[in-house]
């Protein structure tokens, strides 16, 4: 079974990486498409997604911003949940944007498989 009573620490999927020239608002260098395979509700651990934060993780990596612990997050961040969602819905997101999981009180595992897309320039920078 699944379930968690914990709030996942807010993070970026590229957190800790120095992304240099890709620390810009737009265009995103890397996208994720998360596929909803079963209903996502407030009870089964929806993702919270913080719009407009795509450059904050890089600022945190450089010590210019400290990401808060879950209990110190702004209330608006805690309420910014992607739910309700139905099977077949797709979440397309900039992986640099801050996001995190919420408590899953359902007792069942919540799956959210993804496909990831990196720009040619971003892939070339990692080589």
XYZ file of N, CA, C and O in Angstrom:
508
model
N 0.817 -1.185 0.000
C 0.000 0.000 0.000
C 0.860 1.247 0.000
O 2.080 1.189 0.063
N 0.223 2.354 -0.050
C 0.915 3.631 -0.060
C 0.478 4.462 1.116
O -0.047 3.958 2.100
N 0.693 5.704 1.009
C 0.278 6.614 2.059
C 1.474 7.257 2.725
O 2.528 6.656 2.842
N 1.294 8.474 3.128
C 2.330 9.220 3.817
C 1.677 10.349 4.578
O 0.751 10.983 4.081
N 2.170 10.599 5.771
C 1.646 11.720 6.538
C 2.546 12.943 6.404
O 2.303 13.967 7.019
N 3.587 12.827 5.587
C 4.598 13.884 5.470
C 4.379 14.774 4.246
O 3.940 14.311 3.197
N 4.728 16.041 4.412
C 4.809 16.959 3.282
C 6.224 16.827 2.719
O 7.206 16.907 3.465
N 6.335 16.591 1.422
C 7.650 16.516 0.800
C 8.254 17.918 0.749
O 7.553 18.888 0.453
N 9.533 18.022 1.015
C 10.206 19.315 0.944
C 10.099 19.850 -0.482
O 10.258 19.124 -1.450
N 9.790 21.128 -0.592
C 9.670 21.775 -1.900
C 11.029 21.706 -2.593
O 12.058 21.838 -1.949
N 11.017 21.447 -3.889
C 12.278 21.267 -4.609
C 12.079 21.504 -6.103
O 10.956 21.599 -6.594
N 13.185 21.561 -6.794
C 13.219 21.591 -8.252
C 13.847 20.281 -8.698
O 14.738 19.762 -8.024
N 13.412 19.755 -9.827
C 14.021 18.519 -10.320
C 15.449 18.743 -10.799
O 16.173 17.778 -11.025
N 15.860 19.999 -10.962
C 17.249 20.309 -11.302
C 17.958 20.961 -10.130
O 19.031 21.545 -10.297
N 17.367 20.863 -8.938
C 17.946 21.479 -7.748
C 19.364 21.005 -7.509
O 19.687 19.839 -7.697
N 20.218 21.922 -7.115
C 21.610 21.591 -6.850
C 22.507 21.690 -8.065
O 23.724 21.701 -7.931
N 21.922 21.747 -9.253
C 22.730 21.887 -10.467
C 22.931 23.359 -10.792
O 22.010 24.159 -10.677
N 24.127 23.710 -11.208
C 24.375 25.058 -11.712
C 23.979 25.039 -13.177
O 24.673 24.454 -14.009
N 22.837 25.652 -13.494
C 22.325 25.577 -14.867
C 22.748 26.778 -15.710
O 22.344 26.898 -16.858
N 23.575 27.640 -15.139
C 24.212 28.723 -15.884
C 23.294 29.501 -16.791
O 22.358 30.155 -16.340
N 23.543 29.414 -18.092
C 22.808 30.193 -19.089
C 21.322 29.840 -19.138
O 20.536 30.582 -19.720
N 20.925 28.743 -18.515
C 19.520 28.321 -18.546
C 18.740 28.851 -17.344
O 17.600 28.476 -17.122
N 19.359 29.734 -16.566
C 18.679 30.365 -15.431
C 17.929 31.597 -15.944
O 18.252 32.737 -15.644
N 16.927 31.342 -16.770
C 16.097 32.384 -17.366
C 14.633 31.974 -17.167
O 14.339 30.798 -16.975
N 13.746 32.959 -17.217
C 12.329 32.629 -17.059
C 11.807 31.772 -18.203
O 11.050 30.836 -17.996
N 12.199 32.121 -19.429
C 11.657 31.446 -20.610
C 12.686 31.502 -21.730
O 13.392 32.487 -21.827
N 12.838 30.512 -22.539
C 12.096 29.250 -22.590
C 12.657 28.238 -21.600
O 13.825 28.301 -21.232
N 11.824 27.301 -21.176
C 12.317 26.272 -20.259
C 13.256 25.318 -20.999
O 12.952 24.898 -22.113
N 14.378 24.965 -20.386
C 15.304 24.047 -21.049
C 14.900 22.586 -20.925
O 15.392 21.735 -21.651
N 13.965 22.297 -19.996
C 13.649 20.910 -19.685
C 12.199 20.861 -19.195
O 11.832 21.594 -18.284
N 11.391 20.019 -19.815
C 9.981 19.880 -19.441
C 9.681 18.450 -19.021
O 10.333 17.507 -19.484
N 8.683 18.304 -18.192
C 8.179 16.991 -17.815
C 6.689 16.966 -18.120
O 5.974 17.930 -17.847
N 6.237 15.860 -18.672
C 4.807 15.620 -18.869
C 4.428 14.474 -17.936
O 4.882 13.347 -18.115
N 3.669 14.797 -16.885
C 3.208 13.792 -15.924
C 1.816 13.333 -16.327
O 0.932 14.155 -16.558
N 1.626 12.024 -16.372
C 0.369 11.442 -16.831
C -0.438 10.925 -15.647
O 0.052 10.135 -14.841
N -1.674 11.387 -15.564
C -2.562 10.973 -14.482
C -3.185 9.638 -14.883
O -3.852 9.543 -15.904
N -2.940 8.603 -14.066
C -3.423 7.260 -14.398
C -4.580 6.810 -13.518
O -5.178 5.760 -13.778
N -4.870 7.568 -12.463
C -6.031 7.325 -11.616
C -6.407 8.644 -10.979
O -5.604 9.589 -10.979
N -7.609 8.800 -10.456
C -7.990 10.097 -9.910
C -6.995 10.596 -8.853
O -6.516 9.822 -8.022
N -6.689 11.883 -8.925
C -5.847 12.536 -7.916
C -6.744 13.521 -7.183
O -7.370 14.388 -7.800
N -6.802 13.341 -5.869
C -7.661 14.176 -5.029
C -6.831 14.756 -3.883
O -5.658 14.399 -3.718
N -7.446 15.580 -3.089
C -6.768 16.153 -1.920
C -6.355 15.059 -0.940
O -5.417 15.245 -0.169
N -7.008 13.903 -0.980
C -6.739 12.833 -0.025
C -5.577 11.937 -0.413
O -5.026 11.246 0.431
N -5.213 11.862 -1.711
C -4.187 10.885 -2.094
C -2.861 11.516 -2.529
O -2.159 10.976 -3.368
N -2.502 12.617 -1.913
C -1.163 13.179 -2.083
C -0.921 13.920 -3.372
O 0.042 13.640 -4.079
N -1.767 14.911 -3.702
C -1.520 15.651 -4.947
C -0.218 16.441 -4.884
O 0.245 16.805 -3.801
N 0.355 16.667 -6.058
C 1.542 17.505 -6.161
C 1.136 18.951 -5.902
O 0.085 19.393 -6.338
N 1.969 19.679 -5.174
C 1.775 21.120 -5.128
C 2.833 21.711 -6.044
O 3.974 21.247 -6.093
N 2.426 22.682 -6.800
C 3.266 23.279 -7.846
C 3.227 24.782 -7.642
O 2.141 25.360 -7.533
N 4.394 25.414 -7.603
C 4.477 26.836 -7.294
C 4.807 27.608 -8.578
O 5.969 27.656 -9.002
N 3.788 28.182 -9.233
C 4.014 28.893 -10.499
C 5.004 30.052 -10.339
O 5.063 30.705 -9.284
N 5.781 30.286 -11.374
C 6.694 31.434 -11.409
C 7.959 31.259 -10.594
O 8.679 32.233 -10.367
N 8.273 30.035 -10.171
C 9.462 29.815 -9.332
C 10.606 29.140 -10.083
O 11.525 28.621 -9.470
N 10.562 29.180 -11.399
C 11.537 28.419 -12.184
C 12.984 28.879 -12.004
O 13.901 28.128 -12.327
N 13.224 30.062 -11.481
C 14.616 30.479 -11.259
C 14.996 30.483 -9.773
O 16.158 30.716 -9.447
N 14.055 30.183 -8.879
C 14.378 30.205 -7.442
C 15.311 29.078 -7.026
O 16.146 29.263 -6.147
N 15.184 27.900 -7.615
C 16.062 26.792 -7.230
C 17.512 27.111 -7.569
O 18.415 26.808 -6.791
N 17.739 27.724 -8.731
C 19.102 28.112 -9.088
C 19.629 29.169 -8.121
O 20.791 29.136 -7.721
N 18.766 30.100 -7.715
C 19.165 31.110 -6.736
C 19.507 30.439 -5.405
O 20.467 30.832 -4.733
N 18.755 29.404 -5.025
C 19.041 28.685 -3.784
C 20.373 27.955 -3.890
O 21.155 27.926 -2.937
N 20.661 27.373 -5.059
C 21.933 26.684 -5.266
C 23.099 27.638 -5.078
O 24.138 27.272 -4.546
N 22.912 28.873 -5.492
C 23.981 29.874 -5.371
C 23.965 30.595 -4.023
O 24.703 31.533 -3.813
N 23.078 30.175 -3.122
C 23.031 30.755 -1.789
C 22.310 32.085 -1.699
O 22.375 32.766 -0.679
N 21.584 32.467 -2.753
C 20.863 33.744 -2.745
C 19.443 33.614 -2.208
O 18.761 34.605 -2.009
N 18.991 32.400 -2.011
C 17.630 32.144 -1.545
C 17.641 30.816 -0.810
O 18.288 29.866 -1.244
N 16.958 30.735 0.307
C 16.869 29.474 1.053
C 15.465 28.915 0.908
O 14.484 29.595 1.220
N 15.386 27.686 0.410
C 14.088 27.040 0.282
C 13.587 26.692 1.686
O 14.329 26.124 2.493
N 12.340 27.037 1.997
C 11.836 26.797 3.358
C 11.550 25.326 3.624
O 11.271 24.548 2.709
N 11.610 24.960 4.888
C 11.153 23.639 5.312
C 9.638 23.600 5.118
O 8.976 24.643 5.111
N 9.067 22.399 4.987
C 7.620 22.317 4.739
C 6.760 23.084 5.741
O 5.788 23.727 5.358
N 7.130 23.069 7.011
C 6.293 23.754 8.006
C 6.480 25.266 8.000
O 5.737 25.982 8.664
N 7.451 25.765 7.216
C 7.691 27.213 7.133
C 7.316 27.786 5.767
O 7.542 28.961 5.504
N 6.738 26.967 4.898
C 6.347 27.448 3.572
C 5.236 28.487 3.682
O 4.372 28.372 4.560
N 5.214 29.433 2.757
C 4.063 30.348 2.711
C 2.775 29.540 2.523
O 2.758 28.531 1.809
N 1.709 29.976 3.150
C 0.432 29.260 3.076
C -0.040 29.093 1.628
O -0.599 28.053 1.265
N 0.211 30.096 0.793
C -0.194 29.996 -0.621
C 0.508 28.823 -1.308
O -0.069 28.184 -2.186
N 1.754 28.546 -0.939
C 2.465 27.411 -1.519
C 1.819 26.099 -1.077
O 1.672 25.178 -1.876
N 1.430 26.017 0.166
C 0.828 24.774 0.672
C -0.527 24.512 0.017
O -0.936 23.361 -0.138
N -1.229 25.564 -0.362
C -2.555 25.413 -0.999
C -2.470 25.233 -2.514
O -3.475 24.961 -3.149
N -1.299 25.384 -3.096
C -1.149 25.351 -4.559
C -1.064 23.910 -5.063
O -0.056 23.482 -5.602
N -2.145 23.149 -4.871
C -2.176 21.732 -5.227
C -2.837 21.517 -6.582
O -3.804 22.180 -6.911
N -2.283 20.573 -7.325
C -2.850 20.205 -8.623
C -3.864 19.083 -8.396
O -3.531 17.900 -8.447
N -5.091 19.467 -8.118
C -6.173 18.514 -7.887
C -7.492 19.258 -7.971
O -7.522 20.462 -7.759
N -8.584 18.642 -8.325
C -8.673 17.233 -8.685
C -8.204 17.001 -10.124
O -8.330 17.887 -10.977
N -7.662 15.839 -10.349
C -7.237 15.425 -11.685
C -7.856 14.067 -11.993
O -8.055 13.250 -11.098
N -8.130 13.853 -13.268
C -8.769 12.609 -13.712
C -7.816 11.829 -14.623
O -6.954 12.422 -15.275
N -7.977 10.504 -14.692
C -7.161 9.715 -15.611
C -7.226 10.294 -17.023
O -8.297 10.686 -17.494
N -6.082 10.399 -17.645
C -5.989 10.996 -18.973
C -5.517 12.439 -18.945
O -5.061 12.961 -19.962
N -5.611 13.105 -17.783
C -5.065 14.462 -17.664
C -3.545 14.391 -17.746
O -2.929 13.379 -17.366
N -2.943 15.457 -18.233
C -1.485 15.541 -18.338
C -1.042 16.868 -17.725
O -1.611 17.914 -18.017
N -0.027 16.804 -16.880
C 0.579 17.995 -16.286
C 1.879 18.235 -17.050
O 2.785 17.400 -17.019
N 1.965 19.353 -17.758
C 3.206 19.713 -18.458
C 3.832 20.821 -17.638
O 3.222 21.862 -17.423
N 5.059 20.572 -17.154
C 5.678 21.538 -16.255
C 7.163 21.714 -16.543
O 7.838 20.810 -17.016
N 7.634 22.896 -16.240
C 9.057 23.234 -16.268
C 9.659 22.572 -15.034
O 9.259 22.868 -13.905
N 10.615 21.651 -15.211
C 11.144 20.906 -14.071
C 11.947 21.783 -13.112
O 12.232 21.366 -11.986
N 12.283 23.014 -13.529
C 12.991 23.925 -12.627
C 12.047 24.506 -11.577
O 12.485 24.920 -10.515
N 10.745 24.551 -11.875
C 9.772 25.150 -10.961
C 9.671 24.327 -9.684
O 9.739 23.094 -9.702
N 9.479 25.026 -8.580
C 9.388 24.369 -7.284
C 8.079 23.588 -7.173
O 7.020 24.056 -7.596
N 8.187 22.400 -6.600
C 7.031 21.538 -6.414
C 7.341 20.543 -5.297
O 8.493 20.408 -4.872
N 6.341 19.843 -4.831
C 6.533 18.826 -3.806
C 5.253 18.063 -3.564
O 4.173 18.508 -3.930
N 5.396 16.915 -2.934
C 4.245 16.088 -2.624
C 3.556 16.545 -1.344
O 4.126 17.259 -0.532
N 2.314 16.123 -1.211
C 1.516 16.421 -0.022
C 1.172 15.094 0.662
O 1.338 14.024 0.069
N 0.697 15.149 1.896
C 0.352 13.896 2.575
C -0.678 13.077 1.788
O -1.615 13.616 1.212
N -0.461 11.781 1.784
C -1.370 10.846 1.127
C -2.058 10.034 2.220
O -1.461 9.130 2.793
N -3.294 10.392 2.502
C -4.043 9.731 3.561
C -4.890 8.571 3.043
O -5.624 7.950 3.807
N -4.781 8.273 1.751
C -5.665 7.263 1.155
C -5.240 5.838 1.465
O -6.039 4.919 1.333
N -3.980 5.634 1.812
C -3.496 4.274 2.023
C -3.078 3.580 0.739
O -2.532 2.484 0.779
N -3.322 4.204 -0.405
C -2.948 3.626 -1.704
C -1.827 4.459 -2.326
O -1.770 5.669 -2.138
N -0.959 3.796 -3.054
C 0.115 4.505 -3.748
C -0.475 5.340 -4.875
O -1.358 4.890 -5.604
N -0.006 6.589 -4.987
C -0.434 7.463 -6.069
C 0.690 7.500 -7.102
O 1.785 7.932 -6.818
N 0.407 7.006 -8.287
C 1.403 6.987 -9.363
C 1.225 8.209 -10.253
O 0.102 8.654 -10.487
N 2.322 8.740 -10.758
C 2.290 9.876 -11.686
C 3.467 9.723 -12.656
O 4.469 10.429 -12.563
N 3.369 8.747 -13.585
C 4.487 8.519 -14.514
C 4.729 9.740 -15.396
O 3.836 10.572 -15.595
N 5.944 9.836 -15.926
C 6.280 11.022 -16.711
C 7.150 10.685 -17.915
O 7.829 9.659 -17.953
N 7.104 11.591 -18.867
C 8.064 11.656 -19.972
C 8.761 12.996 -19.820
O 8.126 13.999 -19.483
N 10.064 13.021 -20.083
C 10.821 14.265 -19.932
C 11.428 14.663 -21.262
O 11.831 13.811 -22.054
N 11.462 15.984 -21.472
C 11.929 16.545 -22.730
C 12.949 17.634 -22.446
O 12.644 18.598 -21.745
N 14.150 17.478 -22.979
C 15.203 18.478 -22.805
C 15.488 19.133 -24.144
O 15.519 18.467 -25.186
N 15.696 20.455 -24.117
C 16.035 21.149 -25.346
C 17.403 20.671 -25.840
O 18.233 20.189 -25.072
N 17.621 20.814 -27.138
C 18.904 20.423 -27.724
C 20.053 21.194 -27.050
O 21.081 20.620 -26.711
N 19.846 22.497 -26.829
C 20.897 23.314 -26.208
C 21.221 22.836 -24.791
O 22.376 22.776 -24.383
N 20.193 22.454 -24.042
C 20.411 21.973 -22.677
C 21.147 20.636 -22.698
O 22.088 20.422 -21.927
N 20.748 19.746 -23.575
C 21.427 18.442 -23.681
C 22.878 18.649 -24.081
O 23.774 18.010 -23.531
N 23.122 19.537 -25.033
C 24.490 19.780 -25.493
C 25.356 20.363 -24.376
O 26.558 20.095 -24.305
N 24.771 21.152 -23.484
C 25.539 21.771 -22.398
C 26.003 20.729 -21.378
O 26.954 20.960 -20.641
N 25.308 19.602 -21.306
C 25.656 18.557 -20.332
C 26.716 17.598 -20.861
O 27.232 16.796 -20.123
N 27.013 17.690 -22.137
C 27.993 16.759 -22.744
C 29.412 17.204 -22.502
O 29.752 18.271 -22.226
